[in-house]
Amino acid sequence: PEKEEGDPDLDGFIGADLLRFFCVTLDYDAGEIVFSATAPEPRAPIHRLPMRKQIPLGFPLVEGLVNGEKKITMMIDTGSPFPIVCPLTLIENDRAFSVVPVVKSLGTFMTWPGTTATHNYRALTETIRIGDPIFPGLTLDFAELPGPFSLSLVGYEFLKYFITIMDFPRGELIWIPKSGGLPKSAESSGMAARKQEGRLIVRGLWPGSPADRCGIRLGDEIIRIDGRNTGTLSRREIDGYLSSDLGNGLELELTSGDGLRKVLLRNEK
């Protein structure tokens, strides 16, 4: 697909040929990336796990275990806005996911340049183990990934719960959990939307989600989110609203075949 409105304009990438000399610390809350010769002395509690480099491109990789039996190799992808995304072929061809609750999307949530899939899947796991830490009740998303990224991806929506230290020279990843707690699968809006010619259009829905229950459909245009005009919102702000926990509800004003209407998305009680 073509570049979407709201995508960041980049002049280049910092690659493995440079990163391999450094210990890199990511702190999303502080908005900082720190390059150092050695890892800072982390405070407890911390999680340490082996990190290896994908050959030949050098992406940082860690190993995970789903439901105590399915091994998956995951790339730390700081540019991905999603939590954990696995290749679409994995869920379509692997029996390990035939016994867990799986939902097929209407439209798409996750696409990359060069991919053509018209749907995604979401599976609720009992546990995901990454190194020593075990995360109960997380969801895995499944999407068609571009050729070089045929591995599973660990992105921002997972990494934001930690200060992440990637010690490239020593081949070690360190996670320091933040005070807000570890990742959990809270019910969000269950929809994805992207700007097209200045209009914010619904392009993905999870069946049974708050958005689906409120009668939102693919192609609807969202005019306001919690009173804010969507024309003034960045892609990160839009994704933040639509992926956040609906503890206090989320009010949308939108247009569809039924005209202009307002809906309030809430968790099921």
Short mmCIF file of C-alpha atoms in Angstrom, two decimals:
data_model
loop_
_atom_site.label_atom_id
_atom_site.label_comp_id
_atom_site.label_asym_id
_atom_site.label_seq_id
_atom_site.Cartn_x
_atom_site.Cartn_y
_atom_site.Cartn_z
CA PRO A 1 0.00 0.00 0.00
CA GLU A 2 0.97 3.62 -0.46
CA LYS A 3 2.27 5.68 2.43
CA GLU A 4 -0.62 6.52 4.74
CA GLU A 5 -1.39 10.00 6.02
CA GLY A 6 0.12 10.47 9.45
CA ASP A 7 3.05 8.14 8.84
CA PRO A 8 6.29 9.72 10.06
CA ASP A 9 8.63 11.29 7.52
CA LEU A 10 12.02 9.63 7.92
CA ASP A 11 15.35 10.60 6.44
CA GLY A 12 17.05 7.33 7.37
CA PHE A 13 17.52 4.51 9.88
CA ILE A 14 20.08 3.73 12.56
CA GLY A 15 21.15 0.19 11.71
CA ALA A 16 22.94 -2.76 13.21
CA ASP A 17 26.36 -1.74 11.89
CA LEU A 18 26.30 1.15 14.38
CA LEU A 19 24.16 -0.31 17.18
CA ARG A 20 26.39 -3.37 17.60
CA PHE A 21 28.97 -1.19 19.39
CA PHE A 22 26.56 0.14 22.02
CA CYS A 23 24.24 -0.60 24.88
CA VAL A 24 20.96 1.09 23.84
CA THR A 25 18.39 2.17 26.46
CA LEU A 26 14.80 3.00 25.40
CA ASP A 27 12.50 4.95 27.72
CA TYR A 28 9.24 5.87 25.98
CA ASP A 29 7.87 7.86 28.93
CA ALA A 30 10.96 10.07 29.03
CA GLY A 31 11.18 10.19 25.23
CA GLU A 32 14.84 9.16 25.38
CA ILE A 33 17.21 6.84 23.56
CA VAL A 34 20.59 6.55 25.32
CA PHE A 35 23.71 5.07 23.69
CA SER A 36 26.38 3.98 26.18
CA ALA A 37 29.50 1.81 26.25
CA THR A 38 28.15 -0.36 29.07
CA ALA A 39 24.72 -1.10 30.50
CA PRO A 40 23.62 1.25 33.30
CA GLU A 41 23.21 -0.31 36.73
CA PRO A 42 19.50 -1.21 36.61
CA ARG A 43 17.23 -1.08 39.61
CA ALA A 44 15.31 -4.16 40.74
CA PRO A 45 13.16 -5.86 39.66
CA ILE A 46 14.68 -6.60 36.27
CA HIS A 47 14.38 -9.31 33.67
CA ARG A 48 17.48 -10.44 31.77
CA LEU A 49 17.32 -12.67 28.72
CA PRO A 50 19.62 -13.70 25.89
CA MET A 51 19.43 -11.57 22.76
CA ARG A 52 20.93 -12.61 19.46
CA LYS A 53 21.22 -10.85 16.13
CA GLN A 54 19.38 -11.89 13.00
CA ILE A 55 21.76 -12.66 10.16
CA PRO A 56 22.55 -10.83 7.92
CA LEU A 57 20.64 -7.66 8.91
CA GLY A 58 21.43 -7.75 12.63
CA PHE A 59 17.94 -7.22 14.08
CA PRO A 60 17.72 -8.03 17.85
CA LEU A 61 15.97 -11.36 18.47
CA VAL A 62 14.60 -13.06 21.61
CA GLU A 63 12.87 -16.40 22.10
CA GLY A 64 9.33 -16.87 23.40
CA LEU A 65 7.16 -19.80 24.47
CA VAL A 66 3.38 -19.71 23.95
CA ASN A 67 1.17 -21.77 26.30
CA GLY A 68 4.22 -23.72 27.47
CA GLU A 69 4.73 -25.51 24.14
CA LYS A 70 4.95 -23.33 21.00
CA LYS A 71 8.37 -21.71 20.49
CA ILE A 72 8.43 -18.44 18.55
CA THR A 73 11.34 -16.20 17.62
CA MET A 74 10.57 -12.50 18.10
CA MET A 75 12.30 -9.41 16.80
CA ILE A 76 12.40 -6.28 18.97
CA ASP A 77 10.83 -3.78 16.56
CA THR A 78 10.72 -0.34 18.17
CA GLY A 79 9.01 1.08 15.08
CA SER A 80 5.97 -1.21 15.28
CA PRO A 81 2.95 0.38 17.03
CA PHE A 82 1.51 -3.04 17.95
CA PRO A 83 2.20 -5.35 20.93
CA ILE A 84 3.19 -8.82 19.60
CA VAL A 85 2.52 -9.64 15.94
CA CYS A 86 3.14 -13.09 14.47
CA PRO A 87 3.18 -14.14 10.80
CA LEU A 88 -0.24 -14.89 9.36
CA THR A 89 0.98 -18.26 8.06
CA LEU A 90 1.74 -19.36 11.63
CA ILE A 91 -1.87 -19.38 12.79
CA GLU A 92 -3.19 -20.70 9.47
CA ASN A 93 -0.81 -23.68 9.36
CA ASP A 94 0.13 -24.53 12.98
CA ARG A 95 -2.04 -26.85 15.06
CA ALA A 96 -0.80 -25.25 18.28
CA PHE A 97 -3.27 -22.41 17.72
CA SER A 98 -6.24 -24.59 16.88
CA VAL A 99 -7.09 -25.04 20.57
CA VAL A 100 -7.06 -21.37 21.63
CA PRO A 101 -9.80 -18.76 21.12
CA VAL A 102 -9.18 -17.13 17.73
CA VAL A 103 -11.00 -14.19 16.09
CA LYS A 104 -10.73 -13.19 12.42
CA SER A 105 -10.92 -9.45 11.73
CA LEU A 106 -13.22 -7.56 9.43
CA GLY A 107 -10.86 -5.50 7.31
CA THR A 108 -7.27 -5.02 8.45
CA PHE A 109 -5.49 -3.65 11.51
CA MET A 110 -1.89 -4.37 10.55
CA THR A 111 -0.40 -3.88 7.11
CA TRP A 112 3.07 -3.20 5.77
CA PRO A 113 4.32 -1.98 2.39
CA GLY A 114 4.11 -4.85 -0.10
CA THR A 115 1.56 -6.93 1.84
CA THR A 116 -1.86 -7.77 0.40
CA ALA A 117 -3.77 -9.70 3.13
CA THR A 118 -7.33 -8.48 3.70
CA HIS A 119 -7.67 -9.71 7.30
CA ASN A 120 -5.83 -10.39 10.54
CA TYR A 121 -6.32 -12.84 13.40
CA ARG A 122 -6.20 -12.41 17.17
CA ALA A 123 -5.62 -15.29 19.60
CA LEU A 124 -5.96 -15.22 23.38
CA THR A 125 -3.13 -17.14 25.05
CA GLU A 126 -2.92 -18.65 28.50
CA THR A 127 0.71 -17.59 28.94
CA ILE A 128 3.60 -16.15 26.95
CA ARG A 129 7.07 -16.68 28.35
CA ILE A 130 9.89 -14.43 27.13
CA GLY A 131 13.09 -15.39 28.93
CA ASP A 132 12.22 -15.74 32.62
CA PRO A 133 9.11 -13.52 32.85
CA ILE A 134 5.75 -15.16 32.18
CA PHE A 135 2.88 -12.97 30.98
CA PRO A 136 -0.58 -14.50 31.53
CA GLY A 137 -3.63 -13.83 29.38
CA LEU A 138 -2.03 -11.82 26.57
CA THR A 139 -3.31 -11.67 23.02
CA LEU A 140 -1.23 -12.39 19.94
CA ASP A 141 -2.03 -10.62 16.68
CA PHE A 142 -1.35 -12.26 13.32
CA ALA A 143 -0.65 -10.40 10.09
CA GLU A 144 1.03 -10.81 6.73
CA LEU A 145 4.54 -9.47 7.34
CA PRO A 146 6.88 -8.19 4.64
CA GLY A 147 9.58 -10.57 3.36
CA PRO A 148 12.55 -9.61 5.59
CA PHE A 149 10.32 -9.62 8.69
CA SER A 150 8.99 -13.17 8.61
CA LEU A 151 9.66 -13.43 12.35
CA SER A 152 7.24 -12.35 15.07
CA LEU A 153 7.54 -8.70 16.14
CA VAL A 154 7.52 -7.17 19.64
CA GLY A 155 6.46 -3.53 19.26
CA TYR A 156 5.70 -0.32 21.12
CA GLU A 157 2.42 -1.42 22.72
CA PHE A 158 4.37 -4.11 24.61
CA LEU A 159 7.69 -2.31 25.10
CA LYS A 160 6.05 0.79 26.61
CA TYR A 161 5.53 -1.12 29.87
CA PHE A 162 9.31 -1.34 30.36
CA ILE A 163 12.54 0.51 30.18
CA THR A 164 14.27 -1.62 27.55
CA ILE A 165 18.04 -2.03 27.50
CA MET A 166 19.55 -3.79 24.47
CA ASP A 167 23.16 -4.64 25.26
CA PHE A 168 24.41 -5.52 21.78
CA PRO A 169 28.08 -6.24 22.67
CA ARG A 170 27.06 -8.74 25.39
CA GLY A 171 24.05 -10.19 23.59
CA GLU A 172 21.65 -9.44 26.42
CA LEU A 173 18.27 -7.74 26.71
CA ILE A 174 17.19 -6.20 30.02
CA TRP A 175 13.60 -5.23 30.80
CA ILE A 176 12.83 -3.00 33.80
CA PRO A 177 9.06 -3.05 34.49
CA LYS A 178 7.48 0.37 35.03
CA SER A 179 5.34 1.18 38.04
CA GLY A 180 2.09 0.85 36.06
CA GLY A 181 2.47 -2.93 35.97
CA LEU A 182 3.12 -5.53 33.31
CA PRO A 183 1.25 -5.81 29.99
CA LYS A 184 -2.32 -7.03 30.18
CA SER A 185 -5.06 -7.65 27.65
CA ALA A 186 -7.66 -4.98 28.41
CA GLU A 187 -10.61 -4.54 26.05
CA SER A 188 -10.03 -1.56 23.75
CA SER A 189 -12.29 -0.10 21.06
CA GLY A 190 -11.61 -3.08 18.77
CA MET A 191 -11.24 -0.93 15.68
CA ALA A 192 -8.54 0.59 13.46
CA ALA A 193 -8.81 3.79 11.45
CA ARG A 194 -6.51 5.66 9.06
CA LYS A 195 -6.66 9.04 7.37
CA GLN A 196 -7.53 9.08 3.68
CA GLU A 197 -7.50 12.48 1.94
CA GLY A 198 -7.83 14.13 5.34
CA ARG A 199 -10.75 11.94 6.50
CA LEU A 200 -10.39 9.36 9.29
CA ILE A 201 -11.92 6.14 7.93
CA VAL A 202 -12.61 2.89 9.82
CA ARG A 203 -10.59 0.14 8.13
CA GLY A 204 -10.59 -2.72 10.68
CA LEU A 205 -12.98 -4.22 13.25
CA TRP A 206 -12.79 -7.15 15.63
CA PRO A 207 -16.13 -9.02 15.74
CA GLY A 208 -17.78 -8.74 19.16
CA SER A 209 -15.68 -5.70 20.15
CA PRO A 210 -17.18 -2.49 21.63
CA ALA A 211 -17.01 -0.82 18.19
CA ASP A 212 -18.75 -3.77 16.54
CA ARG A 213 -21.42 -3.90 19.26
CA CYS A 214 -22.16 -0.19 18.69
CA GLY A 215 -22.85 -0.80 15.01
CA ILE A 216 -19.70 0.82 13.63
CA ARG A 217 -18.85 -0.52 10.17
CA LEU A 218 -15.93 -0.52 7.75
CA GLY A 219 -15.86 2.72 5.78
CA ASP A 220 -17.48 4.88 8.48
CA GLU A 221 -15.81 8.28 8.91
CA ILE A 222 -14.86 9.38 12.43
CA ILE A 223 -15.31 13.14 12.88
CA ARG A 224 -14.47 13.54 16.58
CA ILE A 225 -12.93 11.40 19.32
CA ASP A 226 -13.81 12.47 22.86
CA GLY A 227 -14.71 15.90 21.50
CA ARG A 228 -11.46 16.41 19.56
CA ASN A 229 -11.61 17.02 15.82
CA THR A 230 -9.82 14.08 14.18
CA GLY A 231 -8.30 16.39 11.57
CA THR A 232 -6.04 17.80 14.30
CA LEU A 233 -4.92 14.42 15.69
CA SER A 234 -1.66 12.67 14.82
CA ARG A 235 -1.52 8.99 13.95
CA ARG A 236 0.01 8.21 17.37
CA GLU A 237 -2.82 10.09 19.13
CA ILE A 238 -5.49 8.28 17.10
CA ASP A 239 -3.94 4.87 17.76
CA GLY A 240 -3.64 5.79 21.44
CA TYR A 241 -7.35 6.55 21.73
CA LEU A 242 -8.49 3.46 19.82
CA SER A 243 -6.14 1.01 21.60
CA SER A 244 -6.58 2.32 25.16
CA ASP A 245 -8.53 0.66 27.95
CA LEU A 246 -12.17 1.79 27.84
CA GLY A 247 -12.48 2.19 31.61
CA ASN A 248 -14.16 5.60 31.27
CA GLY A 249 -15.70 5.00 27.85
CA LEU A 250 -14.75 6.53 24.51
CA GLU A 251 -17.12 8.90 22.71
CA LEU A 252 -17.05 9.00 18.91
CA GLU A 253 -18.91 11.20 16.45
CA LEU A 254 -19.06 9.60 13.02
CA THR A 255 -20.84 9.54 9.71
CA SER A 256 -22.07 6.48 7.85
CA GLY A 257 -24.96 5.43 5.67
CA ASP A 258 -27.24 6.36 8.59
CA GLY A 259 -25.94 9.93 8.70
CA LEU A 260 -24.20 11.70 11.58
CA ARG A 261 -24.37 9.97 14.97
CA LYS A 262 -22.61 9.67 18.31
CA VAL A 263 -21.65 6.44 20.05
CA LEU A 264 -20.09 5.71 23.43
CA LEU A 265 -17.79 2.68 23.46
CA ARG A 266 -17.67 0.84 26.80
CA ASN A 267 -16.37 -2.43 28.16
CA GLU A 268 -18.91 -5.16 28.70
CA LYS A 269 -19.88 -5.52 32.35
#
